[in-house]
Coordinates of N, CA, C and O in Angstrom, one line a residue:
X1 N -24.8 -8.7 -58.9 CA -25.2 -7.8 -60.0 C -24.5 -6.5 -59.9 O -24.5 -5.9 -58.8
X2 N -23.9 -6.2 -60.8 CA -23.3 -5.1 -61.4 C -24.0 -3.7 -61.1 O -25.0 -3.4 -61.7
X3 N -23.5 -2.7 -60.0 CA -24.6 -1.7 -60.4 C -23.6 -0.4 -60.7 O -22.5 -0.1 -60.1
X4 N -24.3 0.4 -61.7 CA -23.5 1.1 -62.6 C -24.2 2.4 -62.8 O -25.2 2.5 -63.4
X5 N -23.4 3.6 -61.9 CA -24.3 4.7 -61.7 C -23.8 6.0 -62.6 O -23.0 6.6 -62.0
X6 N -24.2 6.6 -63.6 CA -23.5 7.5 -64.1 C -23.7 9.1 -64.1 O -24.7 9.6 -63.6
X7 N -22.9 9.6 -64.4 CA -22.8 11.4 -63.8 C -22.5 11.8 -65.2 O -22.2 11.2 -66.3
X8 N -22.6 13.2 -64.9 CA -22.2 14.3 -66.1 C -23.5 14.2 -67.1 O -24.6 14.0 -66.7
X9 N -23.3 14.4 -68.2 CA -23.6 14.8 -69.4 C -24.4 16.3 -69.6 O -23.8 17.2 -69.1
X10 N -25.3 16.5 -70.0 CA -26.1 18.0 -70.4 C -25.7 18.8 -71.6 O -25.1 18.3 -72.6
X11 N -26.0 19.9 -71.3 CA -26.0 20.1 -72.7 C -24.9 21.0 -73.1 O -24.3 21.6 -72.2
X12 N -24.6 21.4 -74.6 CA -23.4 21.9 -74.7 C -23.4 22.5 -76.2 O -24.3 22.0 -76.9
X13 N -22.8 23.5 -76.9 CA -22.7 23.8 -78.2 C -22.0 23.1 -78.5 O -21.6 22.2 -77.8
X14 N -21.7 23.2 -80.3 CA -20.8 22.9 -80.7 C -19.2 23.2 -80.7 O -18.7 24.4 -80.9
X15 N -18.6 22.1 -80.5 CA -17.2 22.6 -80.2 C -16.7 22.6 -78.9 O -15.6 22.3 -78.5
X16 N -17.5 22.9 -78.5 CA -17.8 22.0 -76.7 C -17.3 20.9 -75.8 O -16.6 20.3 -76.7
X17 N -17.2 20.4 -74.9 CA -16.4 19.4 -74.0 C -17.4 19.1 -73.1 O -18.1 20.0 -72.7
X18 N -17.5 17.9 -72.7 CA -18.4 17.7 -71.2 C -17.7 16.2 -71.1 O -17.1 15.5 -72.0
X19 N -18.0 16.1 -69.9 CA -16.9 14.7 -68.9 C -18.4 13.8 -68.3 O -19.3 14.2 -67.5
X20 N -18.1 12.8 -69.0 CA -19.3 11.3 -68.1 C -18.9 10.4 -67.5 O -18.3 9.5 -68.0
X21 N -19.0 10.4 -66.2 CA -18.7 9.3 -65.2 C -19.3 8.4 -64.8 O -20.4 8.5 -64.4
X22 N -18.5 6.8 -64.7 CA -19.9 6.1 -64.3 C -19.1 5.1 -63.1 O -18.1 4.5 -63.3
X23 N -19.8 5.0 -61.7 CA -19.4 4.6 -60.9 C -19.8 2.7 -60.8 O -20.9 2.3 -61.3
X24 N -19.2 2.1 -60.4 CA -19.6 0.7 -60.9 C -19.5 0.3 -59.2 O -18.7 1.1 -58.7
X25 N -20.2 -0.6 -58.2 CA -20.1 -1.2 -57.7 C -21.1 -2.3 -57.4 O -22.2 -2.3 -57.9
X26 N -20.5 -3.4 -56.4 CA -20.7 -4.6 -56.1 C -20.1 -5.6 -57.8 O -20.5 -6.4 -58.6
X27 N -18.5 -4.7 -57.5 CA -18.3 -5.4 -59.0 C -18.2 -6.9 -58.4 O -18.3 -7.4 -57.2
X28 N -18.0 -7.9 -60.1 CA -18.0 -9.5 -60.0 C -16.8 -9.5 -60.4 O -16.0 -8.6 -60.8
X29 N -16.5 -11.2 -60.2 CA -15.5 -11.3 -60.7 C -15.9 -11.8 -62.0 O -17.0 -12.1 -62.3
X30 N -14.9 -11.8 -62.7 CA -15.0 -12.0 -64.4 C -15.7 -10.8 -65.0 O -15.9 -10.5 -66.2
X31 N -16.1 -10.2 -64.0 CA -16.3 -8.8 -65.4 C -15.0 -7.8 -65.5 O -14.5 -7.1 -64.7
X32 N -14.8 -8.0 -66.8 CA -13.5 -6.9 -66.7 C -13.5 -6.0 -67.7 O -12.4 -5.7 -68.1
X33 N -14.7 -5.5 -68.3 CA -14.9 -4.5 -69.7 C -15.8 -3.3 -68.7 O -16.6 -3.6 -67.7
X34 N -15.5 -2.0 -69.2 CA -16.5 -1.3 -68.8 C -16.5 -0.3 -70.1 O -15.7 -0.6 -70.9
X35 N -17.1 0.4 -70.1 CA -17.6 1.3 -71.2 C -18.9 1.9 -71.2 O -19.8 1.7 -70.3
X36 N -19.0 2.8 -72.4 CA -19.8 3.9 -72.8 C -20.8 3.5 -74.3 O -20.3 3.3 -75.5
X37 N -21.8 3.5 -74.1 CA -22.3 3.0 -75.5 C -23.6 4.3 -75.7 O -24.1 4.9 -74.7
X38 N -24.1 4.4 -77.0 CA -25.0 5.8 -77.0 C -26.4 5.4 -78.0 O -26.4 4.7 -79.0
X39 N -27.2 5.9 -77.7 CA -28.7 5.3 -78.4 C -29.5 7.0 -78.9 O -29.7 8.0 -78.2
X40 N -29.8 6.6 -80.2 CA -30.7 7.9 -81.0 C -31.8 7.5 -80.7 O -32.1 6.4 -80.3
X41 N -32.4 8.2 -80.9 CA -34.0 7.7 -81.0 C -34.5 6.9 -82.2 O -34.9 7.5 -83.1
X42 N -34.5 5.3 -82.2 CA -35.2 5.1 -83.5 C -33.6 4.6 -83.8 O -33.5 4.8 -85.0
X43 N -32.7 4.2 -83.4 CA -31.8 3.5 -83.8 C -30.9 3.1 -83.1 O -30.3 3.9 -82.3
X44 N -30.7 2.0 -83.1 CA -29.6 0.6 -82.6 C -29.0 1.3 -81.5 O -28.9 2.6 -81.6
X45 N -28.6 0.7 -80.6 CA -27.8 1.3 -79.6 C -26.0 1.4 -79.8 O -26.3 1.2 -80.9
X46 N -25.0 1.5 -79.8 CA -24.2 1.7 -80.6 C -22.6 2.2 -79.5 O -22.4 3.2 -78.9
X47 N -21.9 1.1 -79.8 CA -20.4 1.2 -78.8 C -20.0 2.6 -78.8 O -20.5 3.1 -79.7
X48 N -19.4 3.2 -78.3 CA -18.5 4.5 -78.2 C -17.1 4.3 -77.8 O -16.2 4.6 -78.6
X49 N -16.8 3.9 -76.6 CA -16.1 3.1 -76.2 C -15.3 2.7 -75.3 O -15.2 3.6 -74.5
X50 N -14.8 1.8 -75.1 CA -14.7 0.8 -74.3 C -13.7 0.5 -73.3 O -12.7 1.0 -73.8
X51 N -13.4 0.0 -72.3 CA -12.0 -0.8 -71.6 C -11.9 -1.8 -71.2 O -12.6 -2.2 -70.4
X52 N -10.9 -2.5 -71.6 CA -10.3 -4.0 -71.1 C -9.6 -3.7 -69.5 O -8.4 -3.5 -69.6
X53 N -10.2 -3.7 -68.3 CA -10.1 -3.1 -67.0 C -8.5 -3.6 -67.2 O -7.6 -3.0 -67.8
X54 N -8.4 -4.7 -66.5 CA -7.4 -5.5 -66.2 C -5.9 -4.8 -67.2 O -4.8 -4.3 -66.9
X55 N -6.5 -5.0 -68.0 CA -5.3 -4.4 -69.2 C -5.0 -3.0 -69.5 O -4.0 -2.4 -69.9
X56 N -6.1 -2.6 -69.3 CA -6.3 -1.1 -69.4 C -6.3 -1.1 -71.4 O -6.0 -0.1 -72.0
X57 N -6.6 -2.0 -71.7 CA -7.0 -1.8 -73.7 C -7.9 -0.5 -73.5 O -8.1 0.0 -72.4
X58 N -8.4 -0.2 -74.6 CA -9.4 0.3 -75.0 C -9.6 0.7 -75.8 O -8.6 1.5 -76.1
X59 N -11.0 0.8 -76.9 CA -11.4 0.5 -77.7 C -12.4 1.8 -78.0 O -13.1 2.2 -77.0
X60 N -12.3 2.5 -79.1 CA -13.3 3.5 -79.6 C -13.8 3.3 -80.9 O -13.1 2.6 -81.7
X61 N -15.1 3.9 -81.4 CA -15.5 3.5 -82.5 C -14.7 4.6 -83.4 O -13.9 5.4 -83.0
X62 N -15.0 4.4 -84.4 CA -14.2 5.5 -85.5 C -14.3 7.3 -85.5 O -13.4 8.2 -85.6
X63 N -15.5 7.1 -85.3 CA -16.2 8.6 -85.7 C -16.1 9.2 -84.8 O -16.3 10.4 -85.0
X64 N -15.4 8.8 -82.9 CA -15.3 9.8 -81.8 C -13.1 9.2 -81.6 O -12.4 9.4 -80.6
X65 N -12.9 8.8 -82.3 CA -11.7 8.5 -82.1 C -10.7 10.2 -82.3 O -11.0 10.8 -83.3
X66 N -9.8 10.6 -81.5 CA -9.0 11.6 -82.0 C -10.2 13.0 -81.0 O -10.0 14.2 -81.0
X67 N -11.3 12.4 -80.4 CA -11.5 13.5 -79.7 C -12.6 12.6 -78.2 O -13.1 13.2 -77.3
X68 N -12.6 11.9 -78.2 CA -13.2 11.5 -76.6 C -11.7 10.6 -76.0 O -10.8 10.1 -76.7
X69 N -11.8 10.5 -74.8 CA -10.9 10.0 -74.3 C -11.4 8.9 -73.5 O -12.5 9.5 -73.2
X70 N -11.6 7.7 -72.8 CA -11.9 6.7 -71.9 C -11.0 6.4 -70.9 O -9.9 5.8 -71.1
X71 N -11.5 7.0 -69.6 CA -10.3 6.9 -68.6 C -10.8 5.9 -67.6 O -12.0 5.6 -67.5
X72 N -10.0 5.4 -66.8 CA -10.1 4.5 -65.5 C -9.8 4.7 -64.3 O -8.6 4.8 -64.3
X73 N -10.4 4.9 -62.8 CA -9.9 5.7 -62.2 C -9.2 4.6 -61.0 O -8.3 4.9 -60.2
X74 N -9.8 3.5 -61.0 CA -8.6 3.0 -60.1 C -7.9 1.6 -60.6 O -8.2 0.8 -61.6
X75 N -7.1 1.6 -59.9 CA -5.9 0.0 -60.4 C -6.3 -1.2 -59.9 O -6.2 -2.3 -60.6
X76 N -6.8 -1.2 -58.9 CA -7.2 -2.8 -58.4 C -8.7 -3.0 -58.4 O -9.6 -2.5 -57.8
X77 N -8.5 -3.9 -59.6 CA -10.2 -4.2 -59.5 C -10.5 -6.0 -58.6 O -11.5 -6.7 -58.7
X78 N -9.2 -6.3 -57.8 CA -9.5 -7.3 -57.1 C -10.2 -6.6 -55.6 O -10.9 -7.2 -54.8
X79 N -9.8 -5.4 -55.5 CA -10.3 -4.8 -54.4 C -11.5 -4.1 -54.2 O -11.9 -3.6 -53.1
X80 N -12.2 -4.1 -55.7 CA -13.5 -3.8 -56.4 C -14.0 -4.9 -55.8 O -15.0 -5.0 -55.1
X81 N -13.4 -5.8 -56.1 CA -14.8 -7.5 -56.1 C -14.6 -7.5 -54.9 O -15.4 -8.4 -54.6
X82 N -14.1 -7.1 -53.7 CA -14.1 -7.3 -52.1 C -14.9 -6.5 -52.1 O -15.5 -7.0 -51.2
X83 N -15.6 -5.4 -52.4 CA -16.5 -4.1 -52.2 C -16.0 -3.0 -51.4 O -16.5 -2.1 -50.9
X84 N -14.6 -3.4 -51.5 CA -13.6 -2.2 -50.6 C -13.9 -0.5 -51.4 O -13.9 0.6 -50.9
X85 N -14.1 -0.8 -53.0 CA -13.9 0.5 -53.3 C -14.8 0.2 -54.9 O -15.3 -0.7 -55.4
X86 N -14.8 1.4 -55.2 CA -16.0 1.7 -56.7 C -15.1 1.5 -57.7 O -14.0 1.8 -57.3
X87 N -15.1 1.2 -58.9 CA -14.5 1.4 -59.9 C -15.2 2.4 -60.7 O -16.4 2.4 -60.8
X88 N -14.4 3.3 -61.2 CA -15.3 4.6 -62.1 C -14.4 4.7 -63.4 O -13.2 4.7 -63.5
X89 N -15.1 4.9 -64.2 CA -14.3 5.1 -65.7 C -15.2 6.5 -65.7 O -16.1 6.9 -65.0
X90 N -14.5 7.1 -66.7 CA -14.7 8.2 -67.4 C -14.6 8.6 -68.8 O -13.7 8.0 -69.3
X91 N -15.3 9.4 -69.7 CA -15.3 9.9 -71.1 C -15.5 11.1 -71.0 O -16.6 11.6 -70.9
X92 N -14.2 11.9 -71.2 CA -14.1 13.4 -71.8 C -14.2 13.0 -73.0 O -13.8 11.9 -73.4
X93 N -15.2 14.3 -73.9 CA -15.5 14.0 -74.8 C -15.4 15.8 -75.1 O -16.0 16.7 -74.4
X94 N -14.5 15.8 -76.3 CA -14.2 17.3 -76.7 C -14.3 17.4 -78.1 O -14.1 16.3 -78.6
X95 N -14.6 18.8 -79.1 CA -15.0 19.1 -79.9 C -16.5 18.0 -80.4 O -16.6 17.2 -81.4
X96 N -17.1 18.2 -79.6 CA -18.5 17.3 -79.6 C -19.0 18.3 -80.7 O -18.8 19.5 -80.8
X97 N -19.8 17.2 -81.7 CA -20.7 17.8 -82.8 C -22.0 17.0 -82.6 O -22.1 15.9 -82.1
X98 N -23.1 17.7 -83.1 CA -24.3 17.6 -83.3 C -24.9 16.3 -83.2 O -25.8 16.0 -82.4
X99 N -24.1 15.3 -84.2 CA -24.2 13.8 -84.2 C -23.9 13.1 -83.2 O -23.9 11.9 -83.6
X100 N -23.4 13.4 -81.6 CA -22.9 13.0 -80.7 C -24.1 13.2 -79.5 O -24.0 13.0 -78.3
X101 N -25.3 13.6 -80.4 CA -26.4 14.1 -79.1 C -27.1 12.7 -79.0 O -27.7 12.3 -80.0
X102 N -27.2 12.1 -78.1 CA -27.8 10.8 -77.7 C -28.0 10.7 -76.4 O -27.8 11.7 -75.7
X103 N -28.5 9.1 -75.8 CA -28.7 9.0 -74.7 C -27.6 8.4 -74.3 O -27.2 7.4 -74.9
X104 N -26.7 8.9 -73.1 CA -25.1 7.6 -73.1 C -25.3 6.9 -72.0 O -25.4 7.4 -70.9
X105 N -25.5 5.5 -72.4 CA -25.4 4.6 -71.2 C -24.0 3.6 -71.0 O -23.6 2.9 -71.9
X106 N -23.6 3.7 -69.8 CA -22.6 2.8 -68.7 C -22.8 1.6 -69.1 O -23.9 1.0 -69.2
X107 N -21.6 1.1 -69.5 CA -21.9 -0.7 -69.2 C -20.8 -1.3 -69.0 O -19.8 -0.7 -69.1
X108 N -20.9 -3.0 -68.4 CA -19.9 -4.0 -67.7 C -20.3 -5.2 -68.1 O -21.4 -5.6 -68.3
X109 N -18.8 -5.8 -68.5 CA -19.3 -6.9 -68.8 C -17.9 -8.2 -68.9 O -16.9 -7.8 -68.3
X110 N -17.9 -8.8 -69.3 CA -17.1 -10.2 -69.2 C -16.2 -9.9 -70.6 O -16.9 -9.3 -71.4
X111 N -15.4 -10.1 -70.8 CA -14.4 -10.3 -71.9 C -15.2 -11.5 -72.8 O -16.0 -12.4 -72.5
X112 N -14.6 -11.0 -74.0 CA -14.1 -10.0 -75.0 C -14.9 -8.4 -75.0 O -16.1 -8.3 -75.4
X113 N -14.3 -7.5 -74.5 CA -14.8 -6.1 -74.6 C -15.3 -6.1 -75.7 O -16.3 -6.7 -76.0
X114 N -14.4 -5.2 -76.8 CA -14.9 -4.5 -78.0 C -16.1 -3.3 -77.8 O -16.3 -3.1 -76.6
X115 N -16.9 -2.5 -78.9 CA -17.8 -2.3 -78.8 C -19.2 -2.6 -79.4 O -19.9 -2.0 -80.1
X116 N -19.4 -4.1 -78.7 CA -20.6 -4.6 -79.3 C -21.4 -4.2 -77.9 O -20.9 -4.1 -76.8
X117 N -22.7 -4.0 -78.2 CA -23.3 -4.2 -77.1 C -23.7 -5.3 -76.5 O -24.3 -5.3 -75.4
X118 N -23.3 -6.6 -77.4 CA -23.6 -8.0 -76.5 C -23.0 -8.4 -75.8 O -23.4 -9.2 -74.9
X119 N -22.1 -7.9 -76.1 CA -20.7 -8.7 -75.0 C -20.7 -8.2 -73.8 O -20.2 -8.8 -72.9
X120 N -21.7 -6.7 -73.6 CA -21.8 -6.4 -72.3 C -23.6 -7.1 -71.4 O -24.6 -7.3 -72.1
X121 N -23.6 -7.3 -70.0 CA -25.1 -7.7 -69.6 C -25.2 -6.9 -68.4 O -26.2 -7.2 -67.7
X122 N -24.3 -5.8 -67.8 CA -24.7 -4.7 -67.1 C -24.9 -3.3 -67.0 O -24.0 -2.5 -66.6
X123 N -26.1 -2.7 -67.4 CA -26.1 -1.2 -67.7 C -26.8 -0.1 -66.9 O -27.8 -0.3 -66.2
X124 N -26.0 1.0 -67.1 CA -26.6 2.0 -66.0 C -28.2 2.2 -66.9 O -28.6 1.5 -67.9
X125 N -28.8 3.6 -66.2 CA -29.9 4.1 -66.7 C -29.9 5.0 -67.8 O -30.9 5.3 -68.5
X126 N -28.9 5.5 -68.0 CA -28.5 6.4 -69.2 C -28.3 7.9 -69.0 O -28.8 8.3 -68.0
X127 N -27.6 8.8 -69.7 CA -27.8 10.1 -69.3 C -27.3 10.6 -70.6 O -26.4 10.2 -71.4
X128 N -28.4 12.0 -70.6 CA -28.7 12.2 -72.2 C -27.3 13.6 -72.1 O -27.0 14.1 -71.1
X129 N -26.7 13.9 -73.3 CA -26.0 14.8 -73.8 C -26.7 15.1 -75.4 O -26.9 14.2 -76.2
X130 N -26.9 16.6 -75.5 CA -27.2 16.9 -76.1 C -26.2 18.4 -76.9 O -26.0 19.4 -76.2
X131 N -25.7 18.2 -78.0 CA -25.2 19.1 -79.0 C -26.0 19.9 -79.3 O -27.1 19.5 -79.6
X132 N -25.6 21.5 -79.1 CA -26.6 22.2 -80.4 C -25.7 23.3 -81.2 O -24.7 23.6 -80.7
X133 N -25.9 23.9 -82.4 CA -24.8 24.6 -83.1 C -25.6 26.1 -82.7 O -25.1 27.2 -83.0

């Protein structure tokens, strides 16, 4: 089992930047997607976005494209599945607006990435970011 621990978020104005990290260990093999996905209250949980490890793809929804970034912080994720080392992705996320205040949770999962939430079956606990003007 996948365990998926994440850092950062809090709170911020508008126009603002803040950086979420999410540390992944006892990775598997065959999982090679990690990402960021964000939940309102009272609505669907919803991709942000995403990485194809191995390939380093990655995948953003529309509405944060042109201002969050999805980073990866190491190269060998066969030395992940030995439990030698963590894999951590990251989301700067700059000129954040209002509509960006949610709960963001970490997730891992098996190919095909994208940002569905099905495709992933490992998630951190969440950590809330909140916008205010």
């Amino acid at each position: 089992q996948v365990q998926l621990v994440e850092s950062g978020g809090g709170s911020v104005q508008t126009g603002g930047s803040l950086k979420i990290s999410c540390a992944a260990s006892r990775w598997t093999q065959g999982t090679n997607c990690m990402g960021w996905f964000r939940e309102l209250p009272g609505k669907e949980r919803e991709g942000v976005a995403t990485i194809y490890y191995s390939g380093a793809a990655t995948y953003y929804v529309d509405s944060v494209k042109g201002r969050f970034t999805l980073s990866r912080d190491s190269d060998d994720i066969d030395v992940a599945i030995q439990g030698k080392t963590k894999i951590t992705v990251s989301l700067q996320m700059d000129d954040l607006k209002a509509e960006d205040t949610a709960v963001y949770y970490c997730a891992a999962g098996p190919v095909p990435c994208g940002t569905s939430p099905g495709n992933f079956n490992h998630w951190g606990q969440g950590t809330q970011v909140t916008v205010s003007s």
